[in-house]
Amino acid sequence: MKYLILLAAATCLSACAAAPPEGPEEYGATIGIVNHTDKYIYATEVGTSGGGHAARYSAGIANVCCVVVPVKWHAGLRMNVQWDMPEGSEHVWKEKMVEVKKYDEPGSVYLHFFDNDEIRIVVTDWIGGAPEHPIPPPVKPLVNDPPMRYDSAGKNKSSLALSAATQGSVPKR
């Protein structure tokens, strides 16, 4: 009888030691697209989840559901991204494995598309155009911007020439 009580106590204590985790290890995150290019993105996919589309130089909100993401970031976290960036009327699908930037809190998944098929993925609660978003929003170049010219020291000669050219035309106070 003494051994039976000891066995029962040991069983109860071992059950407490194997408590389940406190919360889920993964969650379903909404997907947002931020396009830093001059090309339209017709469609995207992250893993097996659709991610929507994006106009040129646009930062959208994360309104497409969902891609499964770990609650806690870990080294080596990558996602397979597919996107269709048409050339004229022809669809051009591309694919790339992309590392997810380190995040501390769960949030929405934002795909940032840059020139030369560079993609960055961030997890955040801030919408794509917010100043607090981890990557600044896209900036559409002005149509009449002169080409940038730099000297050997890396100084922008265009702005120096522009300021010298307009110095006489700016009224002094």
C-alpha atoms as one frame of an Amber mdcrd trajectory, in Angstrom:
protein
   0.000   0.000   0.000   2.878   2.331   0.851   4.364   1.827  -2.624   0.999
   2.393  -4.290   0.629   5.832  -2.634   4.224   6.691  -3.587   3.556   5.670
  -7.219   0.358   7.770  -7.333   2.188  10.819  -5.934   5.027  10.443  -8.453
   2.522  10.195 -11.322   0.737  13.385 -10.231   3.996  15.308  -9.897   5.276
  14.192 -13.311   1.994  15.307 -14.925   2.534  18.821 -13.531   6.078  18.932
 -14.889   4.843  18.336 -18.447   2.489  21.335 -18.548   1.408  22.485 -22.026
   2.926  25.659 -23.495   1.371  28.941 -22.351   0.157  30.082 -25.764   0.191
  29.236 -29.450   3.517  28.931 -31.247   2.157  30.260 -34.563  -0.561  32.633
 -35.706  -2.272  33.710 -38.923  -0.911  37.093 -40.044  -2.474  39.387 -42.621
  -0.328  40.316 -45.621   0.477  43.807 -46.925   2.368  44.903 -50.029   4.707
  47.907 -50.291   5.937  48.605 -53.816   9.105  50.725 -54.112   9.328  50.239
 -57.907   7.942  51.916 -61.012   6.239  48.661 -62.060   2.785  47.375 -61.187
   2.628  44.184 -59.097  -0.343  42.218 -60.391  -0.355  39.404 -57.827   1.711
  37.983 -54.966   1.884  34.816 -52.912   3.671  34.073 -49.652   4.037  30.340
 -49.163   0.620  29.124 -50.278  -1.255  32.311 -49.295  -2.254  35.082 -51.682
  -0.928  38.545 -50.923  -2.761  40.939 -53.216  -1.434  43.512 -55.689   0.151
  46.974 -55.581   0.365  50.079 -57.740   3.687  51.725 -58.511   5.305  53.455
 -55.517   2.489  52.481 -53.157   2.235  51.351 -49.551  -0.896  49.427 -48.723
  -2.416  48.063 -45.568  -2.283  44.405 -44.595  -5.746  43.301 -45.676  -5.203
  39.879 -47.255  -5.461  36.853 -44.994  -3.377  34.907 -43.989   0.084  33.439
 -43.747   1.228  31.331 -40.790   4.042  32.995 -38.844   5.844  31.953 -35.638
   4.916  34.075 -32.607   8.627  34.381 -31.837  11.179  35.185 -34.542  14.077
  32.748 -34.934  17.281  32.871 -36.941  16.911  31.450 -40.426  13.198  32.289
 -40.723  12.455  32.502 -44.446   9.379  32.662 -46.632   8.867  31.730 -50.262
   7.554  34.757 -52.193   6.070  34.615 -55.693   4.972  37.699 -57.607   3.679
  38.684 -61.027   5.192  41.901 -62.376   3.865  42.172 -65.945   5.939  43.487
 -68.842   3.394  45.155 -71.109   0.516  42.690 -71.464   2.642  39.627 -70.626
   2.553  38.174 -67.099   6.018  37.591 -65.630   5.996  35.392 -62.514   9.081
  35.395 -60.308   9.973  33.462 -57.155  12.435  33.990 -54.326  13.141  32.703
 -50.800  13.345  35.743 -48.550  14.660  36.079 -45.010  12.251  37.641 -42.521
  13.729  40.599 -40.628  13.916  40.116 -36.860  10.748  41.075 -34.970   9.942
  41.228 -31.266   6.131  41.198 -31.382   3.620  39.427 -33.630   2.047  41.594
 -36.335   1.147  41.710 -40.006   3.553  40.524 -42.683   4.651  43.253 -45.116
   6.393  42.406 -48.385   8.575  45.285 -49.618   9.451  45.102 -53.332  12.479
  47.041 -54.633  14.262  47.305 -57.995  16.310  44.333 -59.219  13.886  41.863
 -57.583  15.073  42.737 -54.087  12.452  41.884 -51.469  12.382  42.492 -47.732
   9.865  41.026 -45.305   8.994  42.709 -42.018   6.476  41.794 -39.323   4.864
  44.837 -37.729   1.612  46.373 -36.532   2.341  49.624 -38.410   0.800  50.102
 -41.876   3.163  50.370 -44.835   3.057  54.171 -45.092   3.337  54.955 -41.363
   6.431  56.819 -40.121   6.829  54.103 -37.452   6.927  51.290 -40.051  10.356
  49.553 -40.002  11.071  50.467 -43.664  10.317  54.006 -44.945   7.469  54.265
 -47.475   8.157  54.445 -51.217   9.033  57.820 -52.694   7.850  58.480 -56.224
  10.518  60.433 -58.124   9.455  63.767 -59.579   9.126  63.702 -63.355  11.309
  66.781 -63.857  14.056  65.793 -61.416  17.439  66.268 -63.115  19.751  63.248
 -63.054  22.000  63.186 -60.024  25.676  63.876 -60.684  28.373  63.268 -58.091
  31.969  64.421 -57.884  34.839  62.159 -56.827  34.259  63.065 -53.149  30.666
  61.830 -53.381  29.087  65.297 -53.246  25.995  65.880 -55.310  27.091  68.327
 -58.004  23.525  68.705 -59.303  22.267  70.423 -56.149  25.347  72.696 -56.034
  24.804  73.734 -59.640  21.095  74.193 -59.020  21.660  76.365 -55.954  24.251
  78.488 -57.815  21.930  78.885 -60.807  18.948  79.946 -58.682  20.825  82.152
 -56.219  20.344  85.291 -58.241  16.640  84.604 -58.898  15.628  84.153 -55.266
  14.471  87.442 -53.739  16.387  88.447 -50.623  14.518  89.602 -47.529
